[in-house]
Coordinates of C-alpha atoms in Angstrom, one line a residue:
M1 CA -73.3 -25.6 -30.8
S2 CA -69.8 -24.0 -30.9
D3 CA -69.4 -20.6 -32.4
H4 CA -67.3 -20.9 -35.6
Y5 CA -65.4 -17.7 -34.9
E6 CA -64.5 -18.9 -31.4
V7 CA -63.4 -22.2 -32.8
L8 CA -60.9 -20.5 -35.1
G9 CA -60.0 -17.9 -32.5
V10 CA -60.8 -14.9 -34.8
D11 CA -63.0 -11.8 -34.5
R12 CA -66.4 -11.7 -36.2
N13 CA -65.0 -9.0 -38.4
A14 CA -62.0 -11.0 -39.4
T15 CA -60.8 -10.9 -43.1
Q16 CA -60.7 -14.0 -45.3
D17 CA -56.9 -14.0 -45.0
Q18 CA -57.1 -13.9 -41.2
I19 CA -59.5 -16.8 -41.2
K20 CA -57.3 -18.8 -43.5
K21 CA -54.2 -18.2 -41.4
A22 CA -56.0 -19.1 -38.2
Y23 CA -57.3 -22.3 -39.8
R24 CA -53.9 -23.4 -41.2
K25 CA -52.2 -22.8 -37.8
L26 CA -54.9 -24.9 -36.0
A27 CA -54.9 -27.6 -38.7
R28 CA -51.2 -28.1 -38.3
E29 CA -51.5 -28.4 -34.6
L30 CA -54.5 -30.7 -34.5
H31 CA -54.0 -32.9 -37.5
P32 CA -54.3 -36.6 -36.3
D33 CA -51.1 -37.5 -38.1
V34 CA -49.0 -35.2 -35.9
N35 CA -51.1 -34.8 -32.7
P36 CA -51.4 -38.0 -30.6
S37 CA -54.1 -36.4 -28.3
P38 CA -57.2 -38.6 -28.2
D39 CA -59.5 -35.6 -28.8
A40 CA -57.3 -34.1 -31.6
E41 CA -59.3 -35.7 -34.3
E42 CA -62.6 -34.3 -33.1
K43 CA -61.1 -30.8 -32.6
F44 CA -59.6 -31.1 -36.1
K45 CA -63.1 -31.9 -37.6
L46 CA -64.6 -29.0 -35.7
V47 CA -62.0 -26.5 -37.0
T48 CA -62.3 -27.8 -40.5
H49 CA -66.1 -27.5 -40.4
A50 CA -65.8 -23.9 -39.1
Y51 CA -63.4 -23.0 -41.8
E52 CA -65.7 -24.5 -44.5
V53 CA -68.5 -22.3 -43.4
L54 CA -66.6 -19.0 -42.9
S55 CA -64.3 -19.3 -45.9
D56 CA -67.3 -19.2 -48.3
P57 CA -68.8 -15.7 -48.4
Q58 CA -72.3 -16.9 -49.0
S59 CA -72.4 -19.5 -46.2
R60 CA -70.6 -17.0 -43.9
A61 CA -73.3 -14.4 -44.6
Q62 CA -76.0 -16.9 -43.9
Y63 CA -74.3 -18.0 -40.7
D64 CA -73.9 -14.4 -39.6
Q65 CA -77.6 -13.8 -40.2
G66 CA -78.5 -16.7 -38.0
G67 CA -76.2 -15.2 -35.3
N68 CA -74.8 -16.8 -32.2
T69 CA -75.5 -13.9 -29.8
F70 CA -77.5 -14.8 -26.7
G71 CA -80.9 -13.1 -26.5
F72 CA -84.4 -13.6 -25.4
G73 CA -84.9 -16.1 -28.2
D74 CA -82.3 -18.4 -26.7
I75 CA -84.6 -19.0 -23.8
F76 CA -87.1 -20.6 -26.1
E77 CA -84.3 -22.6 -27.8
N78 CA -83.4 -24.0 -24.4
F79 CA -87.0 -25.2 -24.0
F80 CA -87.7 -26.4 -27.5
G81 CA -84.3 -26.7 -29.2
A82 CA -82.7 -24.4 -31.8
P83 CA -84.8 -24.2 -35.0
Q84 CA -83.3 -25.0 -38.3
R85 CA -82.9 -21.9 -40.5
G86 CA -84.0 -23.0 -44.0
P87 CA -84.0 -26.4 -45.5
R88 CA -80.9 -28.5 -45.5
S89 CA -79.4 -30.3 -48.4
R90 CA -80.5 -33.9 -49.1
A91 CA -76.9 -34.7 -49.7
Q92 CA -75.0 -36.0 -46.6
R93 CA -71.3 -36.6 -46.2
G94 CA -70.2 -40.2 -46.2
E95 CA -68.9 -42.1 -43.2
D96 CA -65.3 -42.2 -42.2
A97 CA -63.5 -45.6 -42.0
L98 CA -60.7 -46.8 -39.8
L99 CA -58.5 -49.5 -41.5
H100 CA -55.6 -51.5 -40.3
V101 CA -52.6 -52.5 -42.3
Q102 CA -49.8 -54.9 -41.2
L103 CA -46.2 -54.2 -42.4
D104 CA -42.9 -55.8 -41.8
L105 CA -39.9 -53.7 -40.7
A106 CA -38.5 -53.3 -44.3
E107 CA -41.8 -52.1 -45.6
A108 CA -42.1 -49.6 -42.7
V109 CA -38.5 -48.3 -43.4
F110 CA -38.6 -48.1 -47.2
G111 CA -42.3 -47.7 -47.9
A112 CA -44.7 -50.1 -49.6
V113 CA -47.8 -50.4 -51.8
K114 CA -50.6 -52.4 -50.2
I115 CA -53.8 -53.6 -51.8
L116 CA -56.8 -53.8 -49.4
T117 CA -60.3 -55.1 -50.3
I118 CA -62.9 -53.3 -48.3
D119 CA -66.6 -53.5 -47.9
T120 CA -67.8 -49.9 -48.4
A121 CA -70.4 -47.6 -50.0
I122 CA -69.7 -46.7 -53.6
G123 CA -71.7 -44.4 -55.9
C124 CA -74.8 -45.7 -57.7
D125 CA -74.1 -45.4 -61.5
P126 CA -77.7 -45.7 -62.8
C127 CA -78.8 -42.6 -61.0
S128 CA -75.4 -40.8 -61.0
N129 CA -75.4 -40.9 -57.1
S130 CA -78.5 -38.8 -56.9
G131 CA -80.9 -41.5 -55.6
I132 CA -83.5 -40.4 -58.1
K133 CA -84.8 -42.7 -60.8
A134 CA -83.6 -41.8 -64.2
G135 CA -86.1 -39.7 -66.1
T136 CA -87.8 -38.4 -63.0
S137 CA -87.2 -35.5 -60.6
I138 CA -87.6 -34.5 -57.0
K139 CA -90.6 -32.5 -55.8
T140 CA -91.2 -30.0 -53.0
C141 CA -92.3 -31.6 -49.8
D142 CA -96.1 -31.3 -49.4
V143 CA -96.0 -31.3 -45.6
C144 CA -93.5 -28.5 -44.9
R145 CA -93.9 -26.8 -48.4
G146 CA -90.2 -26.8 -49.0
S147 CA -89.1 -25.2 -45.7
G148 CA -87.8 -28.3 -44.1
Q149 CA -89.5 -27.3 -40.9
I150 CA -92.9 -27.7 -39.2
Q151 CA -94.3 -25.1 -36.8
R152 CA -96.7 -26.0 -34.1
Q153 CA -98.5 -24.0 -31.5
V154 CA -98.0 -25.2 -27.9
Q155 CA -99.8 -24.0 -24.8
S156 CA -97.4 -23.2 -22.0
F157 CA -97.2 -21.3 -18.7
M158 CA -96.0 -18.3 -20.8
G159 CA -98.9 -18.5 -23.1
V160 CA -99.1 -19.9 -26.7
M161 CA -95.6 -20.8 -27.9
V162 CA -94.7 -21.6 -31.5
T163 CA -92.2 -24.4 -31.8
T164 CA -90.2 -25.3 -34.9
T165 CA -89.2 -28.9 -35.6
T166 CA -87.6 -30.7 -38.5
C167 CA -90.0 -32.1 -41.0
N168 CA -90.1 -35.9 -40.5
V169 CA -91.3 -36.5 -44.1
C170 CA -88.4 -34.9 -45.9
R171 CA -86.0 -34.9 -43.0
G172 CA -85.4 -31.2 -43.2
S173 CA -84.4 -31.1 -46.9
G174 CA -87.7 -29.6 -48.1
Q175 CA -87.8 -32.1 -50.9
T176 CA -89.1 -35.6 -51.5
V177 CA -88.3 -38.3 -54.0
P178 CA -91.5 -39.8 -55.5
N179 CA -89.5 -42.2 -57.7
P180 CA -86.4 -43.3 -55.9
C181 CA -83.7 -45.2 -57.9
P182 CA -84.5 -49.0 -57.6
D183 CA -80.9 -49.9 -57.6
C184 CA -79.9 -47.9 -54.5
R185 CA -83.4 -47.4 -53.0
G186 CA -83.0 -43.6 -53.2
Q187 CA -79.7 -43.4 -51.3
G188 CA -77.4 -42.6 -54.3
R189 CA -75.0 -45.3 -53.1
I190 CA -74.7 -49.1 -52.8
R191 CA -72.7 -51.5 -50.7
A192 CA -69.9 -53.2 -52.6
K193 CA -66.4 -54.5 -52.4
R194 CA -63.7 -52.1 -53.5
E195 CA -60.0 -52.6 -54.0
L196 CA -58.0 -49.8 -52.4
E197 CA -54.3 -49.3 -53.4
L198 CA -52.4 -47.7 -50.6
E199 CA -49.0 -46.1 -51.0
I200 CA -47.4 -46.4 -47.6
P201 CA -44.7 -43.7 -47.2
A202 CA -41.2 -44.6 -46.1
G203 CA -40.5 -44.1 -42.5
V204 CA -43.8 -45.0 -40.9
S205 CA -43.8 -46.5 -37.4
D206 CA -46.0 -48.8 -35.4
G207 CA -49.2 -47.2 -34.2
L208 CA -49.0 -44.3 -36.6
R209 CA -52.3 -43.2 -38.1
L210 CA -52.4 -41.8 -41.7
H211 CA -55.2 -39.6 -42.9
L212 CA -56.6 -40.2 -46.4
P213 CA -59.1 -37.5 -47.3
R214 CA -62.2 -38.3 -49.4
Q215 CA -61.3 -42.0 -49.6
G216 CA -64.0 -43.2 -47.3
E217 CA -67.6 -44.1 -48.0
V218 CA -69.5 -42.2 -50.7
G219 CA -72.0 -39.8 -49.3
F220 CA -75.8 -40.0 -49.3
A221 CA -77.6 -38.6 -52.4
G222 CA -74.4 -37.1 -53.9
G223 CA -72.8 -36.0 -50.7
S224 CA -69.0 -35.8 -50.4
S225 CA -67.1 -39.0 -49.5
G226 CA -65.8 -39.5 -46.0
D227 CA -62.2 -40.0 -45.0
I228 CA -60.1 -43.1 -44.3
Y229 CA -57.8 -43.3 -41.2
L230 CA -55.2 -45.9 -41.8
E231 CA -53.6 -47.4 -38.6
I232 CA -50.1 -48.9 -39.1
S233 CA -48.9 -52.0 -37.3
V234 CA -45.3 -53.2 -37.7
T235 CA -44.4 -56.8 -37.1
P236 CA -41.3 -57.0 -34.7
H237 CA -38.1 -58.1 -36.6
S238 CA -36.1 -61.0 -35.3
I239 CA -32.8 -59.1 -35.5
F240 CA -33.4 -55.4 -35.8
G241 CA -35.1 -53.0 -33.4
R242 CA -36.1 -49.4 -33.9
E243 CA -35.6 -46.3 -31.9
G244 CA -37.1 -43.3 -33.7
D245 CA -35.4 -43.1 -37.1
D246 CA -32.5 -45.3 -35.9
L247 CA -32.3 -49.1 -36.2
T248 CA -30.6 -51.2 -33.6
A249 CA -28.9 -54.6 -33.6
V250 CA -26.5 -56.7 -31.5
L251 CA -23.3 -58.2 -32.9
E252 CA -21.9 -61.2 -31.1
V253 CA -18.1 -61.0 -31.3
P254 CA -15.7 -63.8 -30.1
I255 CA -13.3 -62.6 -27.4
T256 CA -10.4 -63.0 -29.8
D257 CA -11.8 -60.7 -32.4
A258 CA -12.7 -58.2 -29.7
A259 CA -9.1 -58.2 -28.4
L260 CA -7.3 -58.3 -31.8
G261 CA -9.8 -56.5 -34.0
A262 CA -11.5 -57.8 -37.1
E263 CA -13.5 -56.9 -40.2
V264 CA -16.7 -58.8 -40.5
Q265 CA -19.7 -58.9 -42.9
I266 CA -23.2 -58.4 -41.5
E267 CA -26.6 -58.4 -43.0
T268 CA -28.6 -55.1 -43.0
L269 CA -32.0 -54.2 -44.4
D270 CA -30.0 -52.7 -47.4
G271 CA -28.1 -55.9 -47.9
P272 CA -24.7 -57.2 -46.7
T273 CA -22.1 -54.6 -45.5
K274 CA -18.7 -54.8 -43.8
V275 CA -18.0 -53.4 -40.3
K276 CA -14.7 -52.9 -38.6
I277 CA -14.2 -54.0 -35.0
E278 CA -11.3 -52.1 -33.5
A279 CA -8.8 -54.0 -31.4
G280 CA -9.7 -53.8 -27.7
A281 CA -13.4 -53.5 -28.4
Q282 CA -15.4 -53.7 -25.1
H283 CA -18.7 -55.4 -24.4
G284 CA -21.4 -52.8 -24.9
D285 CA -19.5 -50.7 -27.4
V286 CA -21.7 -49.3 -30.2
L287 CA -20.8 -49.2 -33.9
T288 CA -22.7 -46.5 -35.8
L289 CA -23.4 -47.2 -39.5
K290 CA -24.5 -43.9 -40.9
G291 CA -27.5 -43.7 -43.1
L292 CA -28.6 -47.3 -42.7
G293 CA -31.5 -46.6 -40.4
A294 CA -35.2 -45.8 -41.3
N295 CA -36.2 -43.1 -43.7
R296 CA -37.4 -39.9 -42.0
L297 CA -41.1 -39.6 -42.5
R298 CA -41.3 -35.8 -42.3
G299 CA -37.8 -34.9 -43.4
K300 CA -34.9 -35.8 -45.6
G301 CA -32.4 -38.5 -45.2
R302 CA -32.3 -41.6 -43.0
G303 CA -31.4 -42.5 -39.5
D304 CA -28.4 -44.7 -38.5
L305 CA -27.9 -48.4 -37.8
K306 CA -26.5 -48.7 -34.3
V307 CA -24.8 -52.1 -33.6
Q308 CA -23.9 -53.0 -30.1
I309 CA -21.0 -55.3 -29.5
R310 CA -21.7 -58.4 -27.3
V311 CA -18.3 -60.0 -26.4
L312 CA -18.7 -63.8 -26.2
T313 CA -16.6 -65.5 -23.6
P314 CA -16.0 -69.2 -24.3
Q315 CA -17.8 -71.5 -21.9
R316 CA -16.2 -74.8 -22.7
L317 CA -12.4 -74.9 -23.1
D318 CA -10.2 -77.9 -23.9
S319 CA -6.9 -78.3 -22.1
K320 CA -4.9 -76.6 -24.9
Q321 CA -7.2 -73.5 -24.8
K322 CA -7.1 -73.4 -21.0
D323 CA -3.3 -73.3 -21.2
L324 CA -3.3 -70.5 -23.7
F325 CA -5.6 -68.4 -21.5
K326 CA -3.4 -69.1 -18.4
K327 CA -0.4 -67.9 -20.3
L328 CA -2.3 -64.8 -21.4
K329 CA -3.3 -64.1 -17.8
E330 CA 0.3 -64.3 -16.8
L331 CA 1.3 -61.8 -19.5
V332 CA -1.5 -59.3 -18.7
T333 CA -0.6 -58.6 -15.1
D334 CA -2.0 -55.1 -14.9
E335 CA -5.6 -56.1 -15.6
K336 CA -7.5 -57.4 -12.5
P337 CA -11.2 -57.5 -11.6
R338 CA -12.2 -54.2 -9.9
L339 CA -15.3 -52.1 -9.4
A340 CA -15.7 -49.6 -12.2
I341 CA -16.4 -45.9 -11.8
R342 CA -20.0 -45.1 -12.8
R343 CA -20.3 -43.1 -16.0
S344 CA -24.0 -42.3 -15.7
K345 CA -26.8 -42.2 -13.1
G346 CA -28.5 -45.5 -12.3
R347 CA -27.6 -48.9 -10.8
F348 CA -25.4 -49.9 -13.7

């Protein structure tokens, strides 16, 4: 088991402020929403658990008394497993849940509210999540006498050894429930359908995972709820692409408008807007429409909409059109096909 002080990277004599600062620093680095590493989530849970223990003076003192220094007793722990120090609570944290939500591009850019119906564990009302039948109470375990542990003597090559194991009757809690709640069968929770209203923030992207603390399954016997991890999937748009906070599109422009210039109206996610095509526009030129991109998820403002010009050359010409192009060719004598100078590395 990892040493909580080592997990947080602090000395055993660290103050509460030092512990809090260390936790906040690690939490920012390891949070699943910002750290794509596959083991970030597990490390984040480890750091959070270490902080929960060390930030509470009582639990920290109890942890320090148990110690993590290696001594002769650790030899026995290697043979028989580390003993539990005192009974553990009946209450257990609820399970985490991974949910998936599908968005279109506009919902991802501007945010959305989604309603999901999930099959989950909710609290049992008749017993107030305790798992104990109303009007009754729990009792001390008769087998371990409330310690949550059972000691046995075992003959070994080193002589008589005393082993400590978790009580299999009370499962280490030191308590039993003679009269469990009939509705939840002593669990303090029941399976049910639950509607979950999700506020999707503006600027999310495909594959992003959002963390919703305490929104998961209700814990056993009054334990805290688990978390929900919400994975975002964005349906590709037929017109607009996305690069970071910028949106991209291609504008097909007739060769006449590219040569003479024009003002045209195009559709954006914000609605129709006018763009100006300068005379002499080239195939591949990019028009930047400021502030018409995606909202920035962790910042202010929006990205841009970048529209690339695609000049359309007519493929079928009637005789009159051919004559006009021939006359134009005679007038533009200084423009001939030639190899262009490369402006960047690569083949093209």
